[in-house]
Coordinates of C-alpha atoms and ligand atoms in Angstrom, one line a residue:
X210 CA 74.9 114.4 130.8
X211 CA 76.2 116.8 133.6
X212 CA 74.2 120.2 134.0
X213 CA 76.6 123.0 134.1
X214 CA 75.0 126.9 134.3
X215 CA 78.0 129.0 133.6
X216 CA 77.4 133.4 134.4
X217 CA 79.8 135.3 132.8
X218 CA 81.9 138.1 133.7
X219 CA 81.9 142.1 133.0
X220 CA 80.8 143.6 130.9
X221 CA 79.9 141.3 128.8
X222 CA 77.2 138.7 128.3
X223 CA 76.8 135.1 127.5
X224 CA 78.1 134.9 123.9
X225 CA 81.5 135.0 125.8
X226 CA 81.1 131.0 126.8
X227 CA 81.1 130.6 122.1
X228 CA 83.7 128.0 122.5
X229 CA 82.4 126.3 125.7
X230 CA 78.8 126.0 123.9
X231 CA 80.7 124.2 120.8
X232 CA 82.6 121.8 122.4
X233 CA 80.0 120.9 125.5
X234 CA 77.8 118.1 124.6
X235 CA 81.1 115.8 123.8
X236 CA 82.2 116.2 127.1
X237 CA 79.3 115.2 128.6
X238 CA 77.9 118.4 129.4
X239 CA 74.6 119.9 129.4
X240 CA 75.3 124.0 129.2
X241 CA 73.1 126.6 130.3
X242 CA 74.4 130.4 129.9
X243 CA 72.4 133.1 131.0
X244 CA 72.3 137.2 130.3
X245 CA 72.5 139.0 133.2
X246 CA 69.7 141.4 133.9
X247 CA 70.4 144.5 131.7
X248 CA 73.2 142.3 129.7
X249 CA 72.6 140.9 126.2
X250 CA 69.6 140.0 125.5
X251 CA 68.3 141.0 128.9
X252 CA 68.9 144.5 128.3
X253 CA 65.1 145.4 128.4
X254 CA 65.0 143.8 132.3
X255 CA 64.8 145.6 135.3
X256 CA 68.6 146.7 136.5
X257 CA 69.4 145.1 139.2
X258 CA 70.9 147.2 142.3
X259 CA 72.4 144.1 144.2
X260 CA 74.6 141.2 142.8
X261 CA 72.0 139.3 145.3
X262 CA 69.4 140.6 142.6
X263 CA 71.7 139.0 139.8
X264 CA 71.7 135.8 141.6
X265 CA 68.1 135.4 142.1
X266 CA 67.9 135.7 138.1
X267 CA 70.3 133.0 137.7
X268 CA 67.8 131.0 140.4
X269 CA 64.8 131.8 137.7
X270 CA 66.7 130.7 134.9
X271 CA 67.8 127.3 136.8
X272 CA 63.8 127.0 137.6
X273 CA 62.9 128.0 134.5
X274 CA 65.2 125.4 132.7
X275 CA 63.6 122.9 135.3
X276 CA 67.1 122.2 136.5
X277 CA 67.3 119.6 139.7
X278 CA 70.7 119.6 140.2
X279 CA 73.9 121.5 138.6
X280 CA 77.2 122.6 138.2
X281 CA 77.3 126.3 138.9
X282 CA 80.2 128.5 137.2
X283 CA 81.3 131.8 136.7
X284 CA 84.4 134.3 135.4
X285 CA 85.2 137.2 137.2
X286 CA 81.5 138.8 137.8
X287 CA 80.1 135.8 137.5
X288 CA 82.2 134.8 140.2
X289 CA 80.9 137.2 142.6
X290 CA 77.1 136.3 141.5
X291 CA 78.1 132.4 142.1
X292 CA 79.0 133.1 145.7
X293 CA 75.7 135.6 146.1
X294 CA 73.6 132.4 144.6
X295 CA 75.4 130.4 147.3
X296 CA 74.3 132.2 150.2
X297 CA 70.9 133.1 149.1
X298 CA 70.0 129.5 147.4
X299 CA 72.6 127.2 148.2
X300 CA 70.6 125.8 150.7
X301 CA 68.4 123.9 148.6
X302 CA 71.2 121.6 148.0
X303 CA 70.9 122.0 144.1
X304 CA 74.4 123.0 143.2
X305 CA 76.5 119.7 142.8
X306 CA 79.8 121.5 142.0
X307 CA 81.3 125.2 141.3
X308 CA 83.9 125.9 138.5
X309 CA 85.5 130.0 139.9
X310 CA 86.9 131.5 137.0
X311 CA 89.4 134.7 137.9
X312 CA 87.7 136.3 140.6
X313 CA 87.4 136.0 144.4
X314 CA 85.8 135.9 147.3
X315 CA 86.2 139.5 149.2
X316 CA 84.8 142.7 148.8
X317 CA 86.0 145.6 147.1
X318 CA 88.4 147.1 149.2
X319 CA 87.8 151.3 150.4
X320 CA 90.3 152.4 148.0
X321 CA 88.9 150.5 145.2
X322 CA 85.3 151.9 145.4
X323 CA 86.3 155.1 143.4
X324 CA 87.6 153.1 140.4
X325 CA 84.3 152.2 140.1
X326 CA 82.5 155.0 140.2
X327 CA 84.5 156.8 137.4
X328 CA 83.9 153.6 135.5
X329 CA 80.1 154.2 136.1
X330 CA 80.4 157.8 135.1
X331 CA 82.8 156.9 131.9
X332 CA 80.1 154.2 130.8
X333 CA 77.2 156.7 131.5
X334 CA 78.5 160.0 130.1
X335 CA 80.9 158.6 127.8
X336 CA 79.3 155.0 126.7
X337 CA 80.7 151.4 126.1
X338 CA 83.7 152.1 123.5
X339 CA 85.3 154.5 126.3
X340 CA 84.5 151.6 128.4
X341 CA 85.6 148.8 126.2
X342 CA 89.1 151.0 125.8
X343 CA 89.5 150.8 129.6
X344 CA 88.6 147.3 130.1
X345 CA 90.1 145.5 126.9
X346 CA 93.9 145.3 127.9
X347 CA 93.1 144.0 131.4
X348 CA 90.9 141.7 130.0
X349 CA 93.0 139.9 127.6
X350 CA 97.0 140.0 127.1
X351 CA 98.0 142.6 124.5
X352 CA 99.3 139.9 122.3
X353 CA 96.0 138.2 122.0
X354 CA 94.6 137.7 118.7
X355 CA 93.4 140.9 116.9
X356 CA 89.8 138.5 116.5
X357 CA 89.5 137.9 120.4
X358 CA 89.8 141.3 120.7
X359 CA 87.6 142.7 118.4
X360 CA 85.1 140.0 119.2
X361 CA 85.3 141.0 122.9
X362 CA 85.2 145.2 122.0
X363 CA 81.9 144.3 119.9
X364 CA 80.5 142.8 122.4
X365 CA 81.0 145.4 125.3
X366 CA 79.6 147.8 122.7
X367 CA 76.7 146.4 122.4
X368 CA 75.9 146.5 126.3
X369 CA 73.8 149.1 127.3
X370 CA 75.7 152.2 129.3
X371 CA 73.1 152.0 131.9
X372 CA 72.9 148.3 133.4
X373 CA 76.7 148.6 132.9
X374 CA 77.2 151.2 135.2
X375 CA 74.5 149.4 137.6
X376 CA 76.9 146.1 137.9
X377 CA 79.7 148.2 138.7
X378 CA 77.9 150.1 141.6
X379 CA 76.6 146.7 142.5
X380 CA 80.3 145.2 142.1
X381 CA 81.9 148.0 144.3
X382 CA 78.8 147.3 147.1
X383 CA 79.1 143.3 147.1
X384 CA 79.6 141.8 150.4
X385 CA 82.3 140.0 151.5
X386 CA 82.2 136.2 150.7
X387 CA 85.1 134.8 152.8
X388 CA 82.9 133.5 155.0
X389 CA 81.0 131.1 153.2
X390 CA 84.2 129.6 151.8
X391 CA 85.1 126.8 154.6
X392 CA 81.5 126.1 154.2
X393 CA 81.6 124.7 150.6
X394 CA 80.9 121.0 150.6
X395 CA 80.7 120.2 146.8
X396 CA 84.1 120.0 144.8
X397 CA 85.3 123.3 143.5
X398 CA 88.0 123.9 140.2
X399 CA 89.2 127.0 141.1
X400 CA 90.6 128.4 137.4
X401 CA 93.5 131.2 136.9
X402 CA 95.4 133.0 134.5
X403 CA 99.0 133.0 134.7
X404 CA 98.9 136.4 133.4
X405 CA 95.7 138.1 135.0
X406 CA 96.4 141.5 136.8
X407 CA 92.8 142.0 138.2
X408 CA 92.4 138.5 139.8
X409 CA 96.1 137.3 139.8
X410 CA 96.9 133.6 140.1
X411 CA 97.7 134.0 144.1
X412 CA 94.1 135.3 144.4
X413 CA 92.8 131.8 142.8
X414 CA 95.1 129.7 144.8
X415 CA 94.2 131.4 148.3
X416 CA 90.6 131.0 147.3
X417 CA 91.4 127.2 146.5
X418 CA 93.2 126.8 149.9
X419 CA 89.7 127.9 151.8
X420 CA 87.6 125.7 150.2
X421 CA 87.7 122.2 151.4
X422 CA 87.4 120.0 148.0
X423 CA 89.0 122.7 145.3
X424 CA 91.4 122.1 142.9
X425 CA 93.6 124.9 141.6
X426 CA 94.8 125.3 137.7
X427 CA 96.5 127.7 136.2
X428 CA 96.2 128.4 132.7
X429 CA 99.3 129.3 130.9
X430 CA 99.4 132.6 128.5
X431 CA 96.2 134.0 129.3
X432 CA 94.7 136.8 131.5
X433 CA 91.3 137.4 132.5
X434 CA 89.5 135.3 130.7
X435 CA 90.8 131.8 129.5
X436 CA 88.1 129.9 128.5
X437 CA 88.5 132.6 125.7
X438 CA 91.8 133.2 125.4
X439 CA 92.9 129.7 125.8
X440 CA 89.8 127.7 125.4
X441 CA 91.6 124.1 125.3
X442 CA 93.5 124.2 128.1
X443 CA 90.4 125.6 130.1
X444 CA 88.1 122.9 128.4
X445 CA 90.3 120.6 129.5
X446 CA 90.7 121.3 132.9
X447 CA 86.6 122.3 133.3
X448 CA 85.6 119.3 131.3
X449 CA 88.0 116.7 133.4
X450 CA 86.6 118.1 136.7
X451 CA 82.8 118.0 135.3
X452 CA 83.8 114.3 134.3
X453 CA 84.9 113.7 138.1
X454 CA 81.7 114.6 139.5
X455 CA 79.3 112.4 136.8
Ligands
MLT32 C1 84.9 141.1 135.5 O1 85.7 140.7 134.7 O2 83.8 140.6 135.7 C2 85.3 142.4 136.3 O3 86.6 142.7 135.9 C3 85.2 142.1 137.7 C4 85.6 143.3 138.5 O4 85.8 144.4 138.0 O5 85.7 143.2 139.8

């Protein structure tokens, strides 16, 4: 069995990796999926200021799960907090392999940063069905099923206002990862969708290009999140690359 921690994207938490969880063990795989600190059933932690802060929670949970060696993966977010766990703990040479889900290396640019704090203000004055009303069609395509998307809306609901206006400030203040990218010696499966408009497929395939062993898929007919929208064409391609590495 490969272990594989996946960190999911925002704002949501770790029920979003349901299908992953269900069809796992067959394929060989191990999974550990983690809240992140405020999200889920972390809600009562500490909020995080830093996506350097959410990284060193996925290091506890790896510790705590007594994990030597694993496949680290995230969507989106979770992207951003695999790259963070990269540069802050990747030197102990326990990640074996990364799975990047729709998201990317840089930072946020300038004109980006007030996009996120009106979506700080909307979550805090306004709470997480105003956000869930923004978020929802750039999450998923509109013609997804009315189940994914009431699924996803419950569970940005259920997130509390404040830890998810404290990952977007910590979103908008990330640092730049491009340089760790030339740097990544384990094999990478660097996932798209064909239909994402806040990490299009270009964005996957120029982060794919920079690091040395990555592969590059694209999943057909999804957005933002495939292992949801599409979750047998993204099992296939996760699982296949997970099987690669055993
Ligand atoms: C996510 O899905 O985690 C967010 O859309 C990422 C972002 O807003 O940069």
């Amino acid at each position: 069995m490969t272990d594989v921690v996946l960190v999911h994207a925002f704002p949501l938490d770790a029920r979003m990796w349901e299908p992953q969880l269900a069809t796992a063990a067959a394929a060989g795989i191990r999974l550990h999926v983690l809240d992140l600190p405020g999200f889920g059933s972390s809600a009562g932690a500490a909020l995080p200021p830093t996506l350097d802060d959410h990284a060193d929670a996925v290091q506890a949970f790896t510790r705590a799960r007594g994990l030597a060696r694993f496949v680290l993966g995230g969507v989106s977010m979770g992207g951003y907090v695999a790259f963070a766990y990269l540069r802050r703990w990747g030197g102990e040479g326990r990640v074996s392999g990364l799975v990047l889900s729709n998201t990317r290396a840089e930072a946020d640019a300038p004109e980006a940063k007030p996009g996120r704090d009106e979506m700080a203000a909307v979550a805090r004055t306004q709470g997480m069905s105003a956000v869930a009303d923004r978020m929802l069609p750039r999450l998923v395509r509109s013609d997804a099923p009315p189940e994914l998307k009431s699924r996803l809306r419950a569970i940005m609901e259920s997130q509390s206002p404040q830890a998810t206006a404290a990952a977007v400030l910590a979103m908008r203040d990330r640092r730049d990862s491009s340089d760790l990218l030339s740097s990544i010696a384990v094999p990478t499966l660097c996932v798209a969708g064909a239909g994402d408009v806040i990490t299009p497929p270009d964005v996957l395939r120029g982060l794919a290009a920079r690091i040395p062993h990555a592969r590059f898929v694209t999943i057909e007919g999804t957005a933002h999140l495939p292992n949801l929208e599409a979750p047998a064409a993204f099992d296939a391609a996760f699982h296949s690359f997970v099987r690669a590495l055993a």
